[in-house]
Structure formats: C-alpha cells, structure tokens
Coordinates of C-alpha atoms in Angstrom, one line a residue:
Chain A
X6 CA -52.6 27.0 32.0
X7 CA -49.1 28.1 31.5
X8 CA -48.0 24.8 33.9
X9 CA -50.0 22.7 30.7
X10 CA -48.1 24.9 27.9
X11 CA -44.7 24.0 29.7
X12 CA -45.2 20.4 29.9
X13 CA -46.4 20.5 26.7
X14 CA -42.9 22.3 25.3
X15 CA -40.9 19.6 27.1
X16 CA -42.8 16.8 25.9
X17 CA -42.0 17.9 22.2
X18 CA -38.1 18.9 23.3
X19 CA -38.2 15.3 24.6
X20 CA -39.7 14.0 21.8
X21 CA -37.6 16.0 19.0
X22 CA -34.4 14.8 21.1
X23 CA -35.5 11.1 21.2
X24 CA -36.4 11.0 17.2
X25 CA -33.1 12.9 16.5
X26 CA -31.3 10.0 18.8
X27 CA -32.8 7.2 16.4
X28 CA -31.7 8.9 13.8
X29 CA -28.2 9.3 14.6
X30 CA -27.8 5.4 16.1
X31 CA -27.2 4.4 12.6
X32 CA -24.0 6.4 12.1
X33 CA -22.8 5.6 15.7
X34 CA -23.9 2.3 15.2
X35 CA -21.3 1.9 11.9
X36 CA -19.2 3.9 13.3
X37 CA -18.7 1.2 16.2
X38 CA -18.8 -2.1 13.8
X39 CA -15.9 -0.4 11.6
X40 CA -13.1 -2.6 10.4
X41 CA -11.2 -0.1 9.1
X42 CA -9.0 1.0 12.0
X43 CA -7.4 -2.8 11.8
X44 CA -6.1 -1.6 8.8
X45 CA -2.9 0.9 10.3
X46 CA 0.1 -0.3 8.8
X47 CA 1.4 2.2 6.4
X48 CA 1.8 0.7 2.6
X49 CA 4.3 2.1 0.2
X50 CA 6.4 3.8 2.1
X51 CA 8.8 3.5 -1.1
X52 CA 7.4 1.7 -4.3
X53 CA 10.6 -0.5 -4.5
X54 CA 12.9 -2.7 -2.5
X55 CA 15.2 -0.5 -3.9
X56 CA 16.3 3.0 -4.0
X57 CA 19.1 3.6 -6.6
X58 CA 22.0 1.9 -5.3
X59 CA 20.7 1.6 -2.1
X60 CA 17.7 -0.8 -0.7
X61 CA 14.8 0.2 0.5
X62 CA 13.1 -0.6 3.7
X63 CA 10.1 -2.3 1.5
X64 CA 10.7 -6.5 1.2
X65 CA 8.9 -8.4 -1.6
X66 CA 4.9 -9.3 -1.3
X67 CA 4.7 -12.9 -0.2
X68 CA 5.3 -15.7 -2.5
X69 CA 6.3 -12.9 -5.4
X70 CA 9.6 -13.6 -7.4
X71 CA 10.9 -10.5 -8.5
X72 CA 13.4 -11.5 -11.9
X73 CA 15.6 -8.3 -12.0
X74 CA 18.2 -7.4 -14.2
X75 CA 20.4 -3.9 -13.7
X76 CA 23.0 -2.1 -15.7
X77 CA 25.6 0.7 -15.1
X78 CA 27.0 2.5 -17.8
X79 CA 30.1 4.7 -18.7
X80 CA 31.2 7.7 -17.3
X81 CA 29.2 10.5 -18.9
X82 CA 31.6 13.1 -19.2
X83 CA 35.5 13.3 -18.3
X84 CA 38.5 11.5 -19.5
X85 CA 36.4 8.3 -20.3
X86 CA 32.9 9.7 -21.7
X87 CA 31.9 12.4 -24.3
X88 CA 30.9 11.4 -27.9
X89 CA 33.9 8.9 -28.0
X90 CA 31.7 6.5 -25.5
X91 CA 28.3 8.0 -27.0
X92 CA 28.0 9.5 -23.1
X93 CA 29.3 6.2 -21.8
X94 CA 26.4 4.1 -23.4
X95 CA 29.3 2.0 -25.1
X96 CA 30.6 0.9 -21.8
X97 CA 29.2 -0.9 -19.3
X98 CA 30.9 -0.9 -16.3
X99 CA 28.3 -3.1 -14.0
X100 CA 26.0 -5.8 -14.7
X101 CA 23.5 -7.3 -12.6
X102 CA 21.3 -10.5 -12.9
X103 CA 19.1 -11.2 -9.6
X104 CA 16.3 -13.2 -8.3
X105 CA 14.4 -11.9 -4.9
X106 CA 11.8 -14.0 -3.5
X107 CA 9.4 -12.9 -0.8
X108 CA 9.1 -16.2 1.6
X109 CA 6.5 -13.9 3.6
X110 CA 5.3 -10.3 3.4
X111 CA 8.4 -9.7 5.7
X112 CA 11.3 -11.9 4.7
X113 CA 13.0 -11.8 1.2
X114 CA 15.8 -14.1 0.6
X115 CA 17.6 -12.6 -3.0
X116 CA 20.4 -13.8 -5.3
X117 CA 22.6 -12.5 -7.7
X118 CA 25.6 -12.2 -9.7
X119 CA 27.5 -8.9 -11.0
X120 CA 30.0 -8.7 -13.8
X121 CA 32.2 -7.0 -11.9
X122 CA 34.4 -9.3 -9.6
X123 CA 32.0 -12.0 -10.6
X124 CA 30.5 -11.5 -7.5
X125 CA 28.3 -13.5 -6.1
X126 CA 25.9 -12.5 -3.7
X127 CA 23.0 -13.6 -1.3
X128 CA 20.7 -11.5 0.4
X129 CA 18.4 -11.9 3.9
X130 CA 16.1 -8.5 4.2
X131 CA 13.6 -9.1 7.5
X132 CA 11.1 -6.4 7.5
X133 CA 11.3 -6.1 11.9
X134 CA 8.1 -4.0 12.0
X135 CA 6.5 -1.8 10.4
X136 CA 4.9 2.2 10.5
X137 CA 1.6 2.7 12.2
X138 CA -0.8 5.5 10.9
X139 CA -2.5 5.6 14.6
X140 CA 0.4 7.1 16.6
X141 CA 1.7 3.4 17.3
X142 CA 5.2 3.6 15.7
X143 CA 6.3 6.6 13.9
X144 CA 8.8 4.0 11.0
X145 CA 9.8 1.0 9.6
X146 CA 12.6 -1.1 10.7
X147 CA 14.2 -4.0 8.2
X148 CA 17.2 -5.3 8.5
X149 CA 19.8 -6.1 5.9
X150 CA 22.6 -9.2 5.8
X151 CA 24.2 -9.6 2.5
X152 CA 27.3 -12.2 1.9
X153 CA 29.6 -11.7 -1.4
X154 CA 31.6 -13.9 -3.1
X155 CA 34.4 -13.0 -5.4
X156 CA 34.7 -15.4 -7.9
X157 CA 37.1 -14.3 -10.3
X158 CA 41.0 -15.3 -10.9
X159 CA 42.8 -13.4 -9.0
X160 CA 44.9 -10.9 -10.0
X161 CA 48.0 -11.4 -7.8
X162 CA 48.8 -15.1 -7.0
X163 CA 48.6 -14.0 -3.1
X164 CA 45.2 -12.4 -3.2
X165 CA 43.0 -14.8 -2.8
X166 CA 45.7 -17.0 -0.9
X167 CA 43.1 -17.9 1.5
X168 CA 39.5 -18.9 -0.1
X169 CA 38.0 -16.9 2.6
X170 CA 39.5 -13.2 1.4
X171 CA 36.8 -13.8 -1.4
X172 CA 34.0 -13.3 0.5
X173 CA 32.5 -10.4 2.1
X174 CA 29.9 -9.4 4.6
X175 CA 27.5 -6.7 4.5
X176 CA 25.2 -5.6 7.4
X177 CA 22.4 -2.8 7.2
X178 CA 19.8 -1.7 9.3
X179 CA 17.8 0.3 7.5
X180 CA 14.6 2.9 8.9
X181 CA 12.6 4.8 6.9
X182 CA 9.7 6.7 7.5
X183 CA 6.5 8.0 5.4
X184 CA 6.2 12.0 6.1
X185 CA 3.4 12.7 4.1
X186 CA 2.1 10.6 1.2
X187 CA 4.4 12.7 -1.2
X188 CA 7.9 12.5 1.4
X189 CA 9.5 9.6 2.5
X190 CA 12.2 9.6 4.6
X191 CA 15.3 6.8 5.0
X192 CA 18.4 6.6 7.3
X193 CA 20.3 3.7 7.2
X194 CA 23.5 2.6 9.4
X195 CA 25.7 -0.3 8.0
X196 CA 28.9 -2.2 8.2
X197 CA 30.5 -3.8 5.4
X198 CA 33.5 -6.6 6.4
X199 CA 36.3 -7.5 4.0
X200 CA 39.7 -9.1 3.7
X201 CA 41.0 -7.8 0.8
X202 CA 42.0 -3.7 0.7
X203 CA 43.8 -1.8 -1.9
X204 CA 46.0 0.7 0.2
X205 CA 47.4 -0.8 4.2
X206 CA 45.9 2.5 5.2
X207 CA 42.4 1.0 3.7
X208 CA 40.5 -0.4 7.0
X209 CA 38.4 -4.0 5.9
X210 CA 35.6 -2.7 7.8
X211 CA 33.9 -0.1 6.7
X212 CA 31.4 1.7 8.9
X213 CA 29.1 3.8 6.5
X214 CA 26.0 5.7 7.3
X215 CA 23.2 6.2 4.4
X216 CA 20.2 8.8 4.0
X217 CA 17.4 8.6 1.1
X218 CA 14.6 9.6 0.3
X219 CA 11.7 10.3 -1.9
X220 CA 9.3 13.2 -3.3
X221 CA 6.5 12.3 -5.5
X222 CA 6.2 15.1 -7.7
X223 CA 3.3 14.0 -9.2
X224 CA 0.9 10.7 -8.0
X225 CA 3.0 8.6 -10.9
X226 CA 5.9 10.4 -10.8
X227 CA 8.8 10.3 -8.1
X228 CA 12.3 11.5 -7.5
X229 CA 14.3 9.4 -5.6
X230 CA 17.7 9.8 -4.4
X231 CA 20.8 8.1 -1.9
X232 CA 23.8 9.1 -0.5
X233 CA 26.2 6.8 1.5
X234 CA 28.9 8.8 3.6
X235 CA 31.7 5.8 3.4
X236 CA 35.2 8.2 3.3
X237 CA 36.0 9.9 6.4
X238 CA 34.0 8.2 8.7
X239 CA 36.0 4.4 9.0
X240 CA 37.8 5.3 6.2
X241 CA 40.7 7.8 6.3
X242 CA 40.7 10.3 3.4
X243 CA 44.4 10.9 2.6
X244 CA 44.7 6.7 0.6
X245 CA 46.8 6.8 -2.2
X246 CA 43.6 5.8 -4.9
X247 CA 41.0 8.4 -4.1
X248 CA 37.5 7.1 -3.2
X249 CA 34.2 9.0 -3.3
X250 CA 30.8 8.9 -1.8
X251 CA 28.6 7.0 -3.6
X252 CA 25.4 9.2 -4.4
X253 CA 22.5 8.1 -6.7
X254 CA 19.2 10.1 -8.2
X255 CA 16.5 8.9 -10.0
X256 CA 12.9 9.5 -12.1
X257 CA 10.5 6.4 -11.2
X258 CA 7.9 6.2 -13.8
X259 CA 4.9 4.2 -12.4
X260 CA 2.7 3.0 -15.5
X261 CA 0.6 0.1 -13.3
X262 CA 2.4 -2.6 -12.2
X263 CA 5.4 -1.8 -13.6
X264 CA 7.9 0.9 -12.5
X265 CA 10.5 2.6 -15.4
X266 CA 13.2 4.0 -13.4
X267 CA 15.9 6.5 -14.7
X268 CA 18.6 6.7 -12.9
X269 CA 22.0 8.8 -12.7
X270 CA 24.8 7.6 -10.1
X271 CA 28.5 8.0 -10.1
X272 CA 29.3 4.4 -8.8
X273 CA 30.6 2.1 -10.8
X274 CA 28.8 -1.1 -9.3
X275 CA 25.6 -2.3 -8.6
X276 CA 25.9 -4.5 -5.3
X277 CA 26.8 -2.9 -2.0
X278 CA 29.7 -4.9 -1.5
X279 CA 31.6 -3.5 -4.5
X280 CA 30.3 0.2 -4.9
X281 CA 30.7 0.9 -0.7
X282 CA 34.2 0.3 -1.2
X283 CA 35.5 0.8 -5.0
X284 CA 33.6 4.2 -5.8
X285 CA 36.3 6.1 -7.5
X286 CA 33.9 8.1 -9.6
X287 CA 32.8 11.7 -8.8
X288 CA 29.9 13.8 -9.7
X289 CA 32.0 16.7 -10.4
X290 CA 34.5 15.2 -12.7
X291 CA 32.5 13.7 -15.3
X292 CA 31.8 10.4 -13.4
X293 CA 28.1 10.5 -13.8
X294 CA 26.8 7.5 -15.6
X295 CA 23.7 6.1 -16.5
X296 CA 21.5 2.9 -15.0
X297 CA 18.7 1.3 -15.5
X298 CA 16.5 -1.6 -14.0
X299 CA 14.3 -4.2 -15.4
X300 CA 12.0 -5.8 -13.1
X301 CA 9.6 -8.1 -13.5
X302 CA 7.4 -9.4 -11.0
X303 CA 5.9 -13.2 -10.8
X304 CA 3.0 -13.8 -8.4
X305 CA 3.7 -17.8 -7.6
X306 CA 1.3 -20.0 -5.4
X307 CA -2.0 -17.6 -6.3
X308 CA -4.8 -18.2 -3.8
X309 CA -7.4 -20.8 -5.3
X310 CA -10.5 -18.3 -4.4
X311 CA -12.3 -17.7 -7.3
X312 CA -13.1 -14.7 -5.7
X313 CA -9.4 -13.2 -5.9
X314 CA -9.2 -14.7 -9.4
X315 CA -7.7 -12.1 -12.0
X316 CA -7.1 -13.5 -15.8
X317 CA -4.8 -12.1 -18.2
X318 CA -6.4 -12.6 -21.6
Chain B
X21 CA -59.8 24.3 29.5
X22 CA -61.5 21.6 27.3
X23 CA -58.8 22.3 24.7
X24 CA -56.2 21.7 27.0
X25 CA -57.7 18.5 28.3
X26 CA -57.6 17.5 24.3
X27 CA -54.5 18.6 24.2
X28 CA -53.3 16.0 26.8
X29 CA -55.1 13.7 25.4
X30 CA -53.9 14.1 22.0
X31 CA -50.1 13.9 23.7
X32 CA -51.0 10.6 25.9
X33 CA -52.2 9.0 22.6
X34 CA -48.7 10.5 21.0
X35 CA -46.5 9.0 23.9
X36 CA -48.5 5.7 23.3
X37 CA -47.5 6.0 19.9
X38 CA -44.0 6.9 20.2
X39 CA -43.4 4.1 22.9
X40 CA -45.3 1.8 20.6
X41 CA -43.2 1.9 17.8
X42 CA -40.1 2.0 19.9
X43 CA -40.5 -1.1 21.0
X44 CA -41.9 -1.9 17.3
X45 CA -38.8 -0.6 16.0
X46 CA -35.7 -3.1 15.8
X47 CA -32.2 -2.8 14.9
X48 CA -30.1 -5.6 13.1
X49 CA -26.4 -5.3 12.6
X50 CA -23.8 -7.5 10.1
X51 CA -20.5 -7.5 10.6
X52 CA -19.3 -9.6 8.1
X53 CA -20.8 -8.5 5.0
X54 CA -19.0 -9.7 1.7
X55 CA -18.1 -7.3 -1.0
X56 CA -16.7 -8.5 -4.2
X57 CA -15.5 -5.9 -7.0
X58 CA -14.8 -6.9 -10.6
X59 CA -13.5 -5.2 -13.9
X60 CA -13.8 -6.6 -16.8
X61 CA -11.7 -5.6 -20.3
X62 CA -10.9 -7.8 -23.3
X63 CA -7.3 -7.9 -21.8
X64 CA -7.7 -8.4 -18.3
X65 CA -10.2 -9.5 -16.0
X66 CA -9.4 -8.7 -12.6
X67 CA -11.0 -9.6 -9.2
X68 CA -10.9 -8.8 -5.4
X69 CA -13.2 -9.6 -1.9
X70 CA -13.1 -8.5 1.5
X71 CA -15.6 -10.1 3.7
X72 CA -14.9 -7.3 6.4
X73 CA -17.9 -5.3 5.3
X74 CA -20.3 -3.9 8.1
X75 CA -23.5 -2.9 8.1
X76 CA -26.8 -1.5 9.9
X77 CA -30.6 -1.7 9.2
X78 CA -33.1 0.4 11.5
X79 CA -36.3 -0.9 10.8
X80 CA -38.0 2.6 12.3
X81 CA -37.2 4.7 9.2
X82 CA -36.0 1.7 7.1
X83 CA -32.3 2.6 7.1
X84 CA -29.6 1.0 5.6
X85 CA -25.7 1.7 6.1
X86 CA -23.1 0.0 4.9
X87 CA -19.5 0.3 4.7
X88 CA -15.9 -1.6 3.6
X89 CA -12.4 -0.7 4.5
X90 CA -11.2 -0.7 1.2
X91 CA -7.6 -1.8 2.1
X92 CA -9.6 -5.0 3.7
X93 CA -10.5 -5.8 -0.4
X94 CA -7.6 -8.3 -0.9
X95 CA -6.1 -9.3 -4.6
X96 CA -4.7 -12.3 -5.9
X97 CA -1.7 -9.9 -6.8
X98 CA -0.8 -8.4 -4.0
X99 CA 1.6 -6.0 -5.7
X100 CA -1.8 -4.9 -7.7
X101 CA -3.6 -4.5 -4.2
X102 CA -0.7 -2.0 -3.1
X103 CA -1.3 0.0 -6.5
X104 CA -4.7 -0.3 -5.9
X105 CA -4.9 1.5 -2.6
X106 CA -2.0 4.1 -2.9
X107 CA -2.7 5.0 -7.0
X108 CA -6.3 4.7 -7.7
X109 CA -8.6 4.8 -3.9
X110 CA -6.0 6.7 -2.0
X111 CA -6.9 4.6 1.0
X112 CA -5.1 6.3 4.0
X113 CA -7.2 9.5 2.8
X114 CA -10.1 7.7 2.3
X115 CA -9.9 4.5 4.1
X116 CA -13.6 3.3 3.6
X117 CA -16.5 3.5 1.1
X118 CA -19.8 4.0 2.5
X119 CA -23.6 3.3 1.2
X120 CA -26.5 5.0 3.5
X121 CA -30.1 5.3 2.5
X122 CA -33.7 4.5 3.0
X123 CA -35.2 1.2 2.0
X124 CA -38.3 1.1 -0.1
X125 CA -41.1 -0.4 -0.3
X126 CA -42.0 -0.7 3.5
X127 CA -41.4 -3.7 4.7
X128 CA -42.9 -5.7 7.8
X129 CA -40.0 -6.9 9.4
X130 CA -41.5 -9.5 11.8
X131 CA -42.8 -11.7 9.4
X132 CA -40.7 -14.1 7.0
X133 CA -40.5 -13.5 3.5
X134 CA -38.4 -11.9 0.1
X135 CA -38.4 -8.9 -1.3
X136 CA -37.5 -7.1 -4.1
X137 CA -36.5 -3.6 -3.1
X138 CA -34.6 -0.3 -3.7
X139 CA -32.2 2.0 -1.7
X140 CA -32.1 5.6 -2.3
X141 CA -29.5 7.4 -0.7
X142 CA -25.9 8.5 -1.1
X143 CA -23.0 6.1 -2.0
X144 CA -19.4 7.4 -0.8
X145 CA -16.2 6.0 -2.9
X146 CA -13.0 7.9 -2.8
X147 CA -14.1 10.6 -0.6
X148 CA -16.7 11.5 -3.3
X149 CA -20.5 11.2 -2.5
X150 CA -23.3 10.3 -5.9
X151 CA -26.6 10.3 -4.9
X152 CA -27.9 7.0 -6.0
X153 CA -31.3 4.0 -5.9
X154 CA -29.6 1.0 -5.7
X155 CA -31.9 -2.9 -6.9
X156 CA -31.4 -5.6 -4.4
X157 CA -33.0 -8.6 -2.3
X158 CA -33.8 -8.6 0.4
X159 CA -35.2 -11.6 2.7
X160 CA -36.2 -12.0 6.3
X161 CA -36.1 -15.4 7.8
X162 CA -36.1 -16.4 11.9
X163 CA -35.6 -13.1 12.8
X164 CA -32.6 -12.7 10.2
X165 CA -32.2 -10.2 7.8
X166 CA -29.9 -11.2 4.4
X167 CA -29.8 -8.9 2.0
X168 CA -27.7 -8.8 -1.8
X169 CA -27.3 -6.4 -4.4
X170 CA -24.9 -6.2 -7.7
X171 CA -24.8 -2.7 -9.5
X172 CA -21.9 -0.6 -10.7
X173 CA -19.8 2.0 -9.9
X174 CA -18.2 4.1 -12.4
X175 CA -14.2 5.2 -11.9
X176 CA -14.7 8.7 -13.1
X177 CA -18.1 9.7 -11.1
X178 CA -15.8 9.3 -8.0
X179 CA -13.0 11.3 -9.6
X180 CA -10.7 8.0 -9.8
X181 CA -8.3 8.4 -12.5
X182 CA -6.9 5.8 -14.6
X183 CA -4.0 6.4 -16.6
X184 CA -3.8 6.4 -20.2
X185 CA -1.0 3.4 -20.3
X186 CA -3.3 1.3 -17.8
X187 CA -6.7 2.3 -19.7
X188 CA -6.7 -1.4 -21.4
X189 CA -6.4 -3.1 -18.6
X190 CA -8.7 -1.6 -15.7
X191 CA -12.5 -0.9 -16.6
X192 CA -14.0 2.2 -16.3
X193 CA -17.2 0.9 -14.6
X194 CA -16.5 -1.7 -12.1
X195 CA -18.7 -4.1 -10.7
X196 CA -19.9 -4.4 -7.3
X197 CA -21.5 -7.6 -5.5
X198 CA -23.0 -6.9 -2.0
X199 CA -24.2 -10.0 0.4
X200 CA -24.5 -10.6 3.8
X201 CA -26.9 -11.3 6.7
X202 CA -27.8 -9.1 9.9
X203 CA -28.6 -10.5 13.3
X204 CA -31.6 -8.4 15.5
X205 CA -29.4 -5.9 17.7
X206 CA -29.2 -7.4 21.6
X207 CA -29.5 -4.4 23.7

C-alpha cells in the first residue's frame, strides 16, 4: 500500500518535471538560435567625428559625404571683444569649408580649406578596431594623419624659401572609450611636424597629448569638451609670444539626423595644424570666442533593396 | 486493493499517453526569419529589414517565439540606423524584441495545408511587454512550417519617445511584416 502511494508520488513528480521541461525548451530553444550577441560592437561612442576642435574616434558611415562648413568668431571679452565686436560676432577669425567621405565604415579620407593661412588640408582617419560590449576590448582605436598646406604669400621673402616649409604633418592616435551610455571617455597622443616657427626657441615638432570627453545630460542633450596640453611638454614655456592650451566646450543639440552644436573655445583656428601651434588666446583673459558647425550629411550609392528604401516626400 | 490496481491502471494508460504525445509532439525552428518595419508620414517614408529573425514553434502546446536583434534591422541611411538604436530602441539595453504566445485554432501539424490563425501572447519592444492576439498565416507543407503576419506596433505603448522636432517625420504607429519558414527540429 504505501510502496503503491510512493510510486504513485514519483510518477506525478516525474511527470510535473517532464511537462515543466517542454515548457521551458521554447525559451532555451530561442535563447540558443539568438543573433543578437553578433551584434557587440559598441555604436556611438561620440555622435560626431568631431569633438570641438578635436576629432573624434567615430569615422563617417560608408559611402556618406559629410559637406561641413565651421566658423570661429572674435574674442568675447578683452582688448578685442565687448560691445565694440558685438562679443566678437563681427570678426571672424577662422573659417572652414570641408568635405569627409567615408570609403568604408572605417576609413574616411576628408578635405578642406581654412581662411587662415589658406591652408589646405587632407585628412586619412582609419578606425583600427573598435569597443566590444562582451568583455572583448574595453575601446576604440583610430588613427589620425593629416597633411597641411600653406598656401598664402608669404610674409617674409625667406619664409617659404623652400616650397616644402608650407606644408605640415599632423599625426594622432586617438582612443576613446564608452563608460556608460551617458560618459564617454577620449585620450589622444599626437605629433604635429613643421618647418616654419615663430621664436628659435619654438621646436617644429610638437608632441601634444589630448583628453575629451562627453556627458549626455539628457538622451538629446550632450556636453562635450577638449583640452590639448601642447606648452610645456615639447614646447618650452618661457617663448617670447605666449602660447596657450587650446581647450574647447560645447552643447550638442541632437534634433534627428541633424546635430546643432554650440560651441565656446579659445583657439583661434579650426584645423589642428594651425590651432596646435598658434593658440595665443586664453580663457581667462577674454579669449573666449564663439563657433559653430554646419553639417550636412549625403547618403551616396543607397542600396537598391526595396526593402531599405526610405523616401523623402 | 481494487482501487489501487485502478489506480495503476489509470497511470499505465497516463504514461501511454504522455509518451504518446511526446513522440506526437514536434519542434520546428527558423533561423532566418525576415522582419521588415515601416513608418509612414506625408513627409517621409522610411524603411528597414533584418532577415536575422529567429524563431520556435512547439506543436505540444502550440507555442510560438520569435525574436529580432534590433541592431540586425539595417537602414538605407545608416546614420538614421545609429539614431535609431541609440535614441529611440536603446539597443544595448534592450538589444532584442520578442513575440511568445499560443497559436490558435489547433492545428494538425502532420498534414499539409493553410491556415488562418491568431497568437495570443505577450510582444516585448523596448524592454516593455503589451499583451497582444496577433492575425497571420500560417501553412504547413512537406514537413515545413511558413508562417507571415503584418500588424502594428505603436511608439508610445512601448514608451518610445519621439521628439517634437522629429514628430513629422517618424510615425507613431509603425508597421511590422513577419515571414519566414521553420524546419522540424533534428534531435
């Protein structure tokens, strides 16, 4: 009797545990066919190439031409600002006119021309690799090689006594990392070669070292900012013109496929092979000025599936 | 004594049951199900497909799951993709969206045929779960099942907010087109 009743407890138990297995194979099932784990590179580290004055480690999307045009204005303050300048709006001490074209997701070949110096420049960015959200790599790496040509008159009739003193060279590795989905986190190393220097004390190379980052204070709303440490480091601080750090914050606005940034800097120049070298702006003395960017993104060779198809109407 | 002998009875006829539709039941798995999304507004019509979509039927209880990594959803604009994941379906937080339910009518799945039938379960978008009967078709041929559905998914049931200065150009209920075909599970 009690041998039956125990046999018949364990044949429900078994029972209750098989039905409770069939029930569950389902979720383990999906669970196994997921597709979802391929998917652990980390996106968006920062929402542009660029920074402030500083790039980014993000690169174009493939096959996306990026028409971008960027302004510096007066000093805010000081000697050269106030009400006289209307807070330097009058002035504008940088202009920039670029094209950047992603060739892949990872390589971005860019072009552009500044007012000041009449430089001309042409940029390689090679995203090397990037984040991994499973514990793979903890940041990104992309590297940076940017060639500048001076193409104004020059001022002294020995300046530019040899064509190649026009031209500069600008090297950057540059690694970032995602903290959270609200901080982002960059350092980046570089080396910027020249011929031509102000002061014989002035070293053409230049070995600065970078740091950015970003805080999203709210999911469309980000404050950005970057300092590069030039002076003191390659760069003796005792030169007859005095030099500063270049240091850049900004608002970016993100309305939807188009970012508004507002941005405050005190160098005077937009590419990195005029404002490493030239800042002679500070913070604290009025030097402040105003930029902005406007960017504006063109998606060339669209896929042909209808299935990917979005019209503008 | 004579209960107990029923009793035994009554659980032999059970296990014959149990075992019987054990090896009644079947299992078919997809793993390529294709999942197209589309919004519609009078300024912008905008697309996207992944065909990385996997899914599981158990015939036992009629059970259906199905699921998409939504970063495996792929734009024409691939700028819009990256909004699309970081802004709106916060994708490393929620990296898939899930259907699981129960299949009705009941179907016999050994024989060929089509059917028109419903799901009834919970659908899982944005880490937010809506209870929800979903219409499709369904159609079993040489052992294969293919299923589709279309039906729509509203942004703010699954608390995904669109901004104000975007509101013209993404539609508040998106639509949602399901297909794919599941093979018999080889154990």
């Amino acid at each position: 009797m009690k041998k039956s009743k125990l046999f018949i407890y364990l044949f429900l138990l078994f029972a209750f545990i098989a039905m409770k297995a069939s029930a569950q194979q389902v979720d383990s099932l999906l669970n196994s066919l997921d597709n979802a784990k391929k998917f652990n590179k980390v996106e968006a580290t920062f929402k542009s190439p660029h920074i402030v004055l500083s790039h980014s480690t993000e690169t174009q999307k493939k096959h996306d031409l990026d028409l971008r045009i960027r302004h510096h204005f007066g000093d805010i303050g000081g000697e050269f600002g106030s009400a006289h300048t209307l807070y330097g709006l009058d002035v504008a001490t940088d202009l920039f006119i670029g094209l950047d074209y992603g060739v892949s997701d990872n390589l971005t070949i860019g072009f552009g021309r500044s007012k000041h110096d009449e430089l001309y420049d042409l940029y390689v960015k090679q995203k090397v690799f990037p984040q991994k959200n499973d514990g793979g790599r903890p940041f990104n790496l992309t590297l940076l090689a940017q060639i500048g040509l001076v193409a104004r008159k020059p001022f002294a009739t020995t300046e530019f006594s040899n064509y190649s003193n026009r031209i500069s060279y600008f090297i950057q590795p540059i690694i970032s990392r995602k903290i959270s989905s609200r901080i982002s986190a960059q350092i980046m190393p570089a080396l910027l070669v020249r011929s031509v220097t102000g002061d014989v004390n002035d070293p053409e190379n230049l070995f600065t070292l970078g740091i950015a980052g970003r805080i999203k204070l709210t999911k469309r709303l980000s404050f950005v900012a970057d300092y590069t440490m030039v002076n003191g480091l390659s760069r003796p601080n005792d030169l007859t013109l005095k030099y500063y750090n270049p240091l850049g914050i900004g608002l970016e606005i993100e309305t939807g496929g188009h970012i508004f940034s507002l941005n405050f800097m005190n160098a005077e120049y937009i590419i990195e092979n005029n404002f490493i070298s030239n800042t002679q702006k500070s913070w604290g003395k009025g030097g402040v000025r105003f930029g902005f960017t406007i960017s504006r993104n063109f998606s060339l060779f669209k896929s042909k599936n209808p299935d990917t198809k979005s019209t503008i109407y | 004594m004579i209960s107990i002998k029923n009793i035994k009875l009554g659980l032999a006829i059970l296990t014959l049951l149990i075992f019987g539709l054990k090896t009644n039941a079947q299992t078919f798995v997809g793993k390529s199900i294709k999942i197209n999304i589309f919004s519609s507004t009078p300024v912008e019509d905008i697309k996207a497909a992944s065909t990385l979509g996997s899914a599981v039927i158990s015939t036992q209880k009629q059970e259906i799951a199905v699921q998409v990594p939504i970063k495996s959803l792929e734009f024409d604009k691939k700028l819009m993709q990256e909004h699309f994941n970081e802004n709106y379906m916060e994708s490393d937080k929620f990296p898939s969206a899930k259907f699981k339910g129960t299949i009705e009518p009941v179907l016999d799945w050994t024989k060929d045929g089509e059917y028109n039938v419903t799901a009834k379960g919970t659908l899982t978008v944005h880490g937010v779960d809506q209870p929800r009967t979903i219409n499709g078709k369904l159609s079993i041929k040489n052992g294969a099942v293919n299923f589709n559905s279309t039906f729509n998914v509203a942004c703010a049931a699954h608390q995904i907010k669109i901004p104000s200065l975007v509101f013209t150009k993404i539609a508040e209920v998106i639509q949602i087109k399901i297909q794919g075909t599941l093979n018999p599970l080889t154990k």
